[in-house]
Amino acid sequence: YASRLPPCSMPYIVFEAVRLGVPKRTLARMLALVGLDFALGSIPVVGPLFDAFLRVNDRNNRLLESHVERQGA
């Protein structure tokens, strides 16, 4: 699962989305999630809580999977 991937995998998921032709709107959403995770995750003490609840890798992975499924249908 994507949630088990290290944080450095976030850019890789977005890179794969670009490579697979994900629409710009979805890419913008994915990048916004990564930026939000970075901004909120950098807050001392409460940052890890945001990381645990946001689960950006999971969300971005779901966005990518839904695009791939639509393309295959």
Phi, psi and omega in degrees: 000153182293331182294342179271355179282149178291158181304332180291351179279348180304310179297328179296318179299317179293320178300316178296324177297318177297314182298326182272002175079032177297139180304151183301324180297318178292320176299319179298321179295318180297315179294324177296320178296318178297316179297318178296318178298318179296314183294311182285327181290341181273357178284124181302146176071302183273346181305313178298330176294317177299318179301318182292325183270330180288317180049059184300319179301317179297314181297314180294323178296319178296319178298316180294316180297320180294324176295314181297318179296319178296323180290329181280340183280000000 
